Amino acid sequence: MGPNEIAEVLNRPASRELLARDVARLAYVARDGTPRAIPIAFAWNGSEIVMCTSKNAPKLRALGGNPMVALTIDTEVHPPAILLIRGRAELDFVDGIPDEYLKATSTYQMTPEQRVGWEAEVRSLYHDGMVRIVVTPTWAKLIDFESTLPSAVEELVRQRDERRRA
C-alpha cells in the first residue's frame, strides 16, 4: 500500500473520528513468540500514532526484537467503525512525560482538581522518563459497514450476488 493510499484512508472523516479517540489495541509478538494485544492510550499527530509506556515495560524488549505491529481503533456501537493500521514501531526513550501521553489522556473524565492530582502522580511515577512508541502507518483499512466491509464479507457478498444472477 502506497503513502497516498494510506493517506486517503486516514483522511476519511470516519478515520479522523477514530484517530481522535484515546485508546487503541496494540498487537505485537512477545519475546516467547506468542501474540499479544493490549489496550493502550495513543495520540495521532497527523502522520504517526504515538503511544507511551514505562521504561521497564516488557513490550519494549519484544518490540526491540520484532518492531512490526498492528493497531485497531474501533467504536462500541452498531454498526461499528473500525480502523486497522499496520506499521513498524520505533522506540524513543525520553526524559520526563511526553506531551503525547498527556494529550492521549486528555479525554479522561476528571475534575480539574482530579487532573492536577493525576498529573502529579504520573510525574512522580515516571520520574525517570517514558518511552514513546511511534508507529508510522504502512497499511490502513477503514471498515464502516456502509462503504467498506471486511474482505471476507466482501467476498461473501460477491458470491451471493453471483448466485442470485445465476
JSON list of C-alpha atoms in Angstrom, two decimals:
[
{"chain": "A", "resi": 1, "resn": "MET", "atom": "CA", "xyz": [0.00, 0.00, 0.00]},
{"chain": "A", "resi": 2, "resn": "GLY", "atom": "CA", "xyz": [1.50, 3.34, -1.03]},
{"chain": "A", "resi": 3, "resn": "PRO", "atom": "CA", "xyz": [1.64, 6.52, 1.04]},
{"chain": "A", "resi": 4, "resn": "ASN", "atom": "CA", "xyz": [-1.13, 8.19, -0.98]},
{"chain": "A", "resi": 5, "resn": "GLU", "atom": "CA", "xyz": [-3.46, 5.23, -0.45]},
{"chain": "A", "resi": 6, "resn": "ILE", "atom": "CA", "xyz": [-2.72, 5.23, 3.29]},
{"chain": "A", "resi": 7, "resn": "ALA", "atom": "CA", "xyz": [-3.34, 9.00, 3.48]},
{"chain": "A", "resi": 8, "resn": "GLU", "atom": "CA", "xyz": [-6.63, 8.60, 1.61]},
{"chain": "A", "resi": 9, "resn": "VAL", "atom": "CA", "xyz": [-7.85, 6.04, 4.16]},
{"chain": "A", "resi": 10, "resn": "LEU", "atom": "CA", "xyz": [-6.63, 8.00, 7.19]},
{"chain": "A", "resi": 11, "resn": "ASN", "atom": "CA", "xyz": [-8.10, 11.30, 5.95]},
{"chain": "A", "resi": 12, "resn": "ARG", "atom": "CA", "xyz": [-11.65, 9.97, 5.65]},
{"chain": "A", "resi": 13, "resn": "PRO", "atom": "CA", "xyz": [-14.00, 11.62, 8.18]},
{"chain": "A", "resi": 14, "resn": "ALA", "atom": "CA", "xyz": [-14.69, 8.31, 9.96]},
{"chain": "A", "resi": 15, "resn": "SER", "atom": "CA", "xyz": [-10.95, 7.61, 10.23]},
{"chain": "A", "resi": 16, "resn": "ARG", "atom": "CA", "xyz": [-10.30, 11.08, 11.65]},
{"chain": "A", "resi": 17, "resn": "GLU", "atom": "CA", "xyz": [-13.00, 10.49, 14.27]},
{"chain": "A", "resi": 18, "resn": "LEU", "atom": "CA", "xyz": [-11.38, 7.19, 15.25]},
{"chain": "A", "resi": 19, "resn": "LEU", "atom": "CA", "xyz": [-7.92, 8.76, 15.35]},
{"chain": "A", "resi": 20, "resn": "ALA", "atom": "CA", "xyz": [-9.30, 11.34, 17.82]},
{"chain": "A", "resi": 21, "resn": "ARG", "atom": "CA", "xyz": [-10.19, 8.60, 20.30]},
{"chain": "A", "resi": 22, "resn": "ASP", "atom": "CA", "xyz": [-7.87, 7.82, 23.18]},
{"chain": "A", "resi": 23, "resn": "VAL", "atom": "CA", "xyz": [-7.46, 4.03, 23.29]},
{"chain": "A", "resi": 24, "resn": "ALA", "atom": "CA", "xyz": [-6.24, 1.60, 20.64]},
{"chain": "A", "resi": 25, "resn": "ARG", "atom": "CA", "xyz": [-5.42, -2.07, 20.76]},
{"chain": "A", "resi": 26, "resn": "LEU", "atom": "CA", "xyz": [-1.76, -2.72, 20.02]},
{"chain": "A", "resi": 27, "resn": "ALA", "atom": "CA", "xyz": [-0.85, -6.16, 18.70]},
{"chain": "A", "resi": 28, "resn": "TYR", "atom": "CA", "xyz": [2.72, -7.42, 18.66]},
{"chain": "A", "resi": 29, "resn": "VAL", "atom": "CA", "xyz": [4.69, -10.64, 19.07]},
{"chain": "A", "resi": 30, "resn": "ALA", "atom": "CA", "xyz": [6.09, -11.22, 22.57]},
{"chain": "A", "resi": 31, "resn": "ARG", "atom": "CA", "xyz": [9.61, -12.47, 23.21]},
{"chain": "A", "resi": 32, "resn": "ASP", "atom": "CA", "xyz": [8.29, -16.01, 23.69]},
{"chain": "A", "resi": 33, "resn": "GLY", "atom": "CA", "xyz": [6.81, -15.95, 20.17]},
{"chain": "A", "resi": 34, "resn": "THR", "atom": "CA", "xyz": [3.18, -15.70, 21.27]},
{"chain": "A", "resi": 35, "resn": "PRO", "atom": "CA", "xyz": [0.88, -12.87, 20.19]},
{"chain": "A", "resi": 36, "resn": "ARG", "atom": "CA", "xyz": [-0.19, -10.03, 22.45]},
{"chain": "A", "resi": 37, "resn": "ALA", "atom": "CA", "xyz": [-2.97, -7.48, 22.00]},
{"chain": "A", "resi": 38, "resn": "ILE", "atom": "CA", "xyz": [-3.20, -4.78, 24.63]},
{"chain": "A", "resi": 39, "resn": "PRO", "atom": "CA", "xyz": [-5.28, -1.63, 25.11]},
{"chain": "A", "resi": 40, "resn": "ILE", "atom": "CA", "xyz": [-3.07, 1.45, 25.15]},
{"chain": "A", "resi": 41, "resn": "ALA", "atom": "CA", "xyz": [-3.63, 5.20, 25.13]},
{"chain": "A", "resi": 42, "resn": "PHE", "atom": "CA", "xyz": [-2.46, 6.89, 21.95]},
{"chain": "A", "resi": 43, "resn": "ALA", "atom": "CA", "xyz": [-2.24, 10.24, 20.22]},
{"chain": "A", "resi": 44, "resn": "TRP", "atom": "CA", "xyz": [-2.34, 10.86, 16.46]},
{"chain": "A", "resi": 45, "resn": "ASN", "atom": "CA", "xyz": [-0.08, 13.69, 15.31]},
{"chain": "A", "resi": 46, "resn": "GLY", "atom": "CA", "xyz": [-1.20, 13.73, 11.69]},
{"chain": "A", "resi": 47, "resn": "SER", "atom": "CA", "xyz": [1.35, 11.24, 10.42]},
{"chain": "A", "resi": 48, "resn": "GLU", "atom": "CA", "xyz": [2.19, 8.91, 13.33]},
{"chain": "A", "resi": 49, "resn": "ILE", "atom": "CA", "xyz": [0.48, 7.14, 16.18]},
{"chain": "A", "resi": 50, "resn": "VAL", "atom": "CA", "xyz": [2.33, 7.79, 19.42]},
{"chain": "A", "resi": 51, "resn": "MET", "atom": "CA", "xyz": [1.87, 5.61, 22.50]},
{"chain": "A", "resi": 52, "resn": "CYS", "atom": "CA", "xyz": [3.83, 5.99, 25.71]},
{"chain": "A", "resi": 53, "resn": "THR", "atom": "CA", "xyz": [4.89, 3.45, 28.30]},
{"chain": "A", "resi": 54, "resn": "SER", "atom": "CA", "xyz": [7.24, 2.94, 31.21]},
{"chain": "A", "resi": 55, "resn": "LYS", "atom": "CA", "xyz": [10.90, 2.25, 30.51]},
{"chain": "A", "resi": 56, "resn": "ASN", "atom": "CA", "xyz": [10.60, -1.20, 32.15]},
{"chain": "A", "resi": 57, "resn": "ALA", "atom": "CA", "xyz": [7.56, -2.41, 30.15]},
{"chain": "A", "resi": 58, "resn": "PRO", "atom": "CA", "xyz": [8.02, -5.97, 28.80]},
{"chain": "A", "resi": 59, "resn": "LYS", "atom": "CA", "xyz": [6.62, -4.93, 25.40]},
{"chain": "A", "resi": 60, "resn": "LEU", "atom": "CA", "xyz": [9.74, -2.82, 24.79]},
{"chain": "A", "resi": 61, "resn": "ARG", "atom": "CA", "xyz": [12.03, -5.85, 24.64]},
{"chain": "A", "resi": 62, "resn": "ALA", "atom": "CA", "xyz": [9.55, -7.57, 22.33]},
{"chain": "A", "resi": 63, "resn": "LEU", "atom": "CA", "xyz": [9.27, -4.52, 20.05]},
{"chain": "A", "resi": 64, "resn": "GLY", "atom": "CA", "xyz": [13.05, -4.18, 20.02]},
{"chain": "A", "resi": 65, "resn": "GLY", "atom": "CA", "xyz": [13.30, -7.71, 18.63]},
{"chain": "A", "resi": 66, "resn": "ASN", "atom": "CA", "xyz": [10.32, -7.51, 16.26]},
{"chain": "A", "resi": 67, "resn": "PRO", "atom": "CA", "xyz": [9.02, -3.98, 15.65]},
{"chain": "A", "resi": 68, "resn": "MET", "atom": "CA", "xyz": [6.14, -4.98, 13.36]},
{"chain": "A", "resi": 69, "resn": "VAL", "atom": "CA", "xyz": [2.78, -4.09, 14.93]},
{"chain": "A", "resi": 70, "resn": "ALA", "atom": "CA", "xyz": [-0.92, -3.85, 14.18]},
{"chain": "A", "resi": 71, "resn": "LEU", "atom": "CA", "xyz": [-3.38, -1.44, 15.75]},
{"chain": "A", "resi": 72, "resn": "THR", "atom": "CA", "xyz": [-7.14, -1.49, 15.97]},
{"chain": "A", "resi": 73, "resn": "ILE", "atom": "CA", "xyz": [-9.19, 1.56, 16.89]},
{"chain": "A", "resi": 74, "resn": "ASP", "atom": "CA", "xyz": [-12.93, 0.98, 16.97]},
{"chain": "A", "resi": 75, "resn": "THR", "atom": "CA", "xyz": [-16.28, 2.03, 18.36]},
{"chain": "A", "resi": 76, "resn": "GLU", "atom": "CA", "xyz": [-18.65, 0.17, 20.64]},
{"chain": "A", "resi": 77, "resn": "VAL", "atom": "CA", "xyz": [-21.84, 0.88, 18.68]},
{"chain": "A", "resi": 78, "resn": "HIS", "atom": "CA", "xyz": [-23.63, -0.94, 15.89]},
{"chain": "A", "resi": 79, "resn": "PRO", "atom": "CA", "xyz": [-22.56, -0.87, 13.18]},
{"chain": "A", "resi": 80, "resn": "PRO", "atom": "CA", "xyz": [-19.03, -0.47, 14.46]},
{"chain": "A", "resi": 81, "resn": "ALA", "atom": "CA", "xyz": [-16.45, 1.72, 12.80]},
{"chain": "A", "resi": 82, "resn": "ILE", "atom": "CA", "xyz": [-13.06, 0.00, 12.74]},
{"chain": "A", "resi": 83, "resn": "LEU", "atom": "CA", "xyz": [-9.71, 1.41, 11.73]},
{"chain": "A", "resi": 84, "resn": "LEU", "atom": "CA", "xyz": [-6.99, -1.17, 11.15]},
{"chain": "A", "resi": 85, "resn": "ILE", "atom": "CA", "xyz": [-3.37, 0.01, 10.90]},
{"chain": "A", "resi": 86, "resn": "ARG", "atom": "CA", "xyz": [-0.10, -1.82, 10.41]},
{"chain": "A", "resi": 87, "resn": "GLY", "atom": "CA", "xyz": [3.36, -0.39, 10.80]},
{"chain": "A", "resi": 88, "resn": "ARG", "atom": "CA", "xyz": [6.77, -0.56, 12.39]},
{"chain": "A", "resi": 89, "resn": "ALA", "atom": "CA", "xyz": [7.26, 0.62, 15.96]},
{"chain": "A", "resi": 90, "resn": "GLU", "atom": "CA", "xyz": [10.19, 2.88, 16.71]},
{"chain": "A", "resi": 91, "resn": "LEU", "atom": "CA", "xyz": [11.20, 3.34, 20.33]},
{"chain": "A", "resi": 92, "resn": "ASP", "atom": "CA", "xyz": [12.13, 6.78, 21.61]},
{"chain": "A", "resi": 93, "resn": "PHE", "atom": "CA", "xyz": [13.40, 6.90, 25.21]},
{"chain": "A", "resi": 94, "resn": "VAL", "atom": "CA", "xyz": [12.69, 10.36, 26.65]},
{"chain": "A", "resi": 95, "resn": "ASP", "atom": "CA", "xyz": [13.21, 12.24, 29.87]},
{"chain": "A", "resi": 96, "resn": "GLY", "atom": "CA", "xyz": [10.06, 13.48, 31.54]},
{"chain": "A", "resi": 97, "resn": "ILE", "atom": "CA", "xyz": [6.48, 12.90, 30.45]},
{"chain": "A", "resi": 98, "resn": "PRO", "atom": "CA", "xyz": [5.90, 13.14, 26.68]},
{"chain": "A", "resi": 99, "resn": "ASP", "atom": "CA", "xyz": [3.28, 15.66, 25.59]},
{"chain": "A", "resi": 100, "resn": "GLU", "atom": "CA", "xyz": [1.57, 12.87, 23.65]},
{"chain": "A", "resi": 101, "resn": "TYR", "atom": "CA", "xyz": [0.92, 10.96, 26.88]},
{"chain": "A", "resi": 102, "resn": "LEU", "atom": "CA", "xyz": [-0.84, 13.92, 28.43]},
{"chain": "A", "resi": 103, "resn": "LYS", "atom": "CA", "xyz": [-2.74, 14.56, 25.18]},
{"chain": "A", "resi": 104, "resn": "ALA", "atom": "CA", "xyz": [-3.77, 10.90, 24.87]},
{"chain": "A", "resi": 105, "resn": "THR", "atom": "CA", "xyz": [-5.30, 11.02, 28.34]},
{"chain": "A", "resi": 106, "resn": "SER", "atom": "CA", "xyz": [-6.90, 14.46, 28.00]},
{"chain": "A", "resi": 107, "resn": "THR", "atom": "CA", "xyz": [-10.32, 12.99, 27.26]},
{"chain": "A", "resi": 108, "resn": "TYR", "atom": "CA", "xyz": [-10.43, 11.08, 30.55]},
{"chain": "A", "resi": 109, "resn": "GLN", "atom": "CA", "xyz": [-13.29, 12.41, 32.64]},
{"chain": "A", "resi": 110, "resn": "MET", "atom": "CA", "xyz": [-11.73, 14.16, 35.62]},
{"chain": "A", "resi": 111, "resn": "THR", "atom": "CA", "xyz": [-12.48, 17.31, 37.52]},
{"chain": "A", "resi": 112, "resn": "PRO", "atom": "CA", "xyz": [-9.76, 19.95, 37.27]},
{"chain": "A", "resi": 113, "resn": "GLU", "atom": "CA", "xyz": [-8.66, 19.03, 40.80]},
{"chain": "A", "resi": 114, "resn": "GLN", "atom": "CA", "xyz": [-8.53, 15.32, 39.92]},
{"chain": "A", "resi": 115, "resn": "ARG", "atom": "CA", "xyz": [-6.50, 16.14, 36.81]},
{"chain": "A", "resi": 116, "resn": "VAL", "atom": "CA", "xyz": [-3.92, 18.08, 38.85]},
{"chain": "A", "resi": 117, "resn": "GLY", "atom": "CA", "xyz": [-3.60, 15.17, 41.29]},
{"chain": "A", "resi": 118, "resn": "TRP", "atom": "CA", "xyz": [-3.41, 12.64, 38.48]},
{"chain": "A", "resi": 119, "resn": "GLU", "atom": "CA", "xyz": [-0.67, 14.57, 36.67]},
{"chain": "A", "resi": 120, "resn": "ALA", "atom": "CA", "xyz": [1.32, 14.91, 39.90]},
{"chain": "A", "resi": 121, "resn": "GLU", "atom": "CA", "xyz": [1.06, 11.13, 40.41]},
{"chain": "A", "resi": 122, "resn": "VAL", "atom": "CA", "xyz": [2.15, 10.48, 36.81]},
{"chain": "A", "resi": 123, "resn": "ARG", "atom": "CA", "xyz": [5.16, 12.79, 37.17]},
{"chain": "A", "resi": 124, "resn": "SER", "atom": "CA", "xyz": [6.23, 11.08, 40.41]},
{"chain": "A", "resi": 125, "resn": "LEU", "atom": "CA", "xyz": [5.73, 7.58, 38.99]},
{"chain": "A", "resi": 126, "resn": "TYR", "atom": "CA", "xyz": [7.59, 8.18, 35.71]},
{"chain": "A", "resi": 127, "resn": "HIS", "atom": "CA", "xyz": [10.26, 10.43, 37.25]},
{"chain": "A", "resi": 128, "resn": "ASP", "atom": "CA", "xyz": [13.00, 8.87, 35.08]},
{"chain": "A", "resi": 129, "resn": "GLY", "atom": "CA", "xyz": [11.01, 9.34, 31.87]},
{"chain": "A", "resi": 130, "resn": "MET", "atom": "CA", "xyz": [9.00, 7.22, 29.49]},
{"chain": "A", "resi": 131, "resn": "VAL", "atom": "CA", "xyz": [9.30, 5.57, 26.11]},
{"chain": "A", "resi": 132, "resn": "ARG", "atom": "CA", "xyz": [7.41, 6.86, 23.09]},
{"chain": "A", "resi": 133, "resn": "ILE", "atom": "CA", "xyz": [6.31, 4.02, 20.80]},
{"chain": "A", "resi": 134, "resn": "VAL", "atom": "CA", "xyz": [5.98, 5.71, 17.42]},
{"chain": "A", "resi": 135, "resn": "VAL", "atom": "CA", "xyz": [4.19, 3.96, 14.56]},
{"chain": "A", "resi": 136, "resn": "THR", "atom": "CA", "xyz": [4.11, 5.36, 11.04]},
{"chain": "A", "resi": 137, "resn": "PRO", "atom": "CA", "xyz": [1.32, 3.54, 9.18]},
{"chain": "A", "resi": 138, "resn": "THR", "atom": "CA", "xyz": [2.44, 1.32, 6.30]},
{"chain": "A", "resi": 139, "resn": "TRP", "atom": "CA", "xyz": [-1.07, -0.06, 5.69]},
{"chain": "A", "resi": 140, "resn": "ALA", "atom": "CA", "xyz": [-4.54, 1.08, 6.74]},
{"chain": "A", "resi": 141, "resn": "LYS", "atom": "CA", "xyz": [-8.13, -0.01, 6.25]},
{"chain": "A", "resi": 142, "resn": "LEU", "atom": "CA", "xyz": [-11.34, 1.58, 7.44]},
{"chain": "A", "resi": 143, "resn": "ILE", "atom": "CA", "xyz": [-14.31, -0.71, 7.93]},
{"chain": "A", "resi": 144, "resn": "ASP", "atom": "CA", "xyz": [-17.56, 1.19, 8.42]},
{"chain": "A", "resi": 145, "resn": "PHE", "atom": "CA", "xyz": [-20.06, -1.43, 7.16]},
{"chain": "A", "resi": 146, "resn": "GLU", "atom": "CA", "xyz": [-21.54, 1.20, 4.86]},
{"chain": "A", "resi": 147, "resn": "SER", "atom": "CA", "xyz": [-18.89, 1.92, 2.25]},
{"chain": "A", "resi": 148, "resn": "THR", "atom": "CA", "xyz": [-16.34, -0.71, 3.32]},
{"chain": "A", "resi": 149, "resn": "LEU", "atom": "CA", "xyz": [-16.56, -4.23, 4.70]},
{"chain": "A", "resi": 150, "resn": "PRO", "atom": "CA", "xyz": [-14.09, -6.82, 5.97]},
{"chain": "A", "resi": 151, "resn": "SER", "atom": "CA", "xyz": [-12.50, -8.54, 2.94]},
{"chain": "A", "resi": 152, "resn": "ALA", "atom": "CA", "xyz": [-14.05, -11.91, 3.82]},
{"chain": "A", "resi": 153, "resn": "VAL", "atom": "CA", "xyz": [-17.52, -10.34, 3.95]},
{"chain": "A", "resi": 154, "resn": "GLU", "atom": "CA", "xyz": [-16.86, -8.55, 0.64]},
{"chain": "A", "resi": 155, "resn": "GLU", "atom": "CA", "xyz": [-16.12, -11.97, -0.87]},
{"chain": "A", "resi": 156, "resn": "LEU", "atom": "CA", "xyz": [-19.34, -13.44, 0.56]},
{"chain": "A", "resi": 157, "resn": "VAL", "atom": "CA", "xyz": [-21.35, -10.52, -0.87]},
{"chain": "A", "resi": 158, "resn": "ARG", "atom": "CA", "xyz": [-19.75, -11.11, -4.29]},
{"chain": "A", "resi": 159, "resn": "GLN", "atom": "CA", "xyz": [-20.54, -14.85, -4.11]},
{"chain": "A", "resi": 160, "resn": "ARG", "atom": "CA", "xyz": [-24.13, -14.17, -3.06]},
{"chain": "A", "resi": 161, "resn": "ASP", "atom": "CA", "xyz": [-24.59, -11.69, -5.90]},
{"chain": "A", "resi": 162, "resn": "GLU", "atom": "CA", "xyz": [-23.24, -14.28, -8.37]},
{"chain": "A", "resi": 163, "resn": "ARG", "atom": "CA", "xyz": [-25.68, -16.92, -7.03]},
{"chain": "A", "resi": 164, "resn": "ARG", "atom": "CA", "xyz": [-28.58, -14.50, -7.42]},
{"chain": "A", "resi": 165, "resn": "ARG", "atom": "CA", "xyz": [-27.61, -13.72, -11.03]},
{"chain": "A", "resi": 166, "resn": "ALA", "atom": "CA", "xyz": [-27.32, -17.40, -11.91]}
]
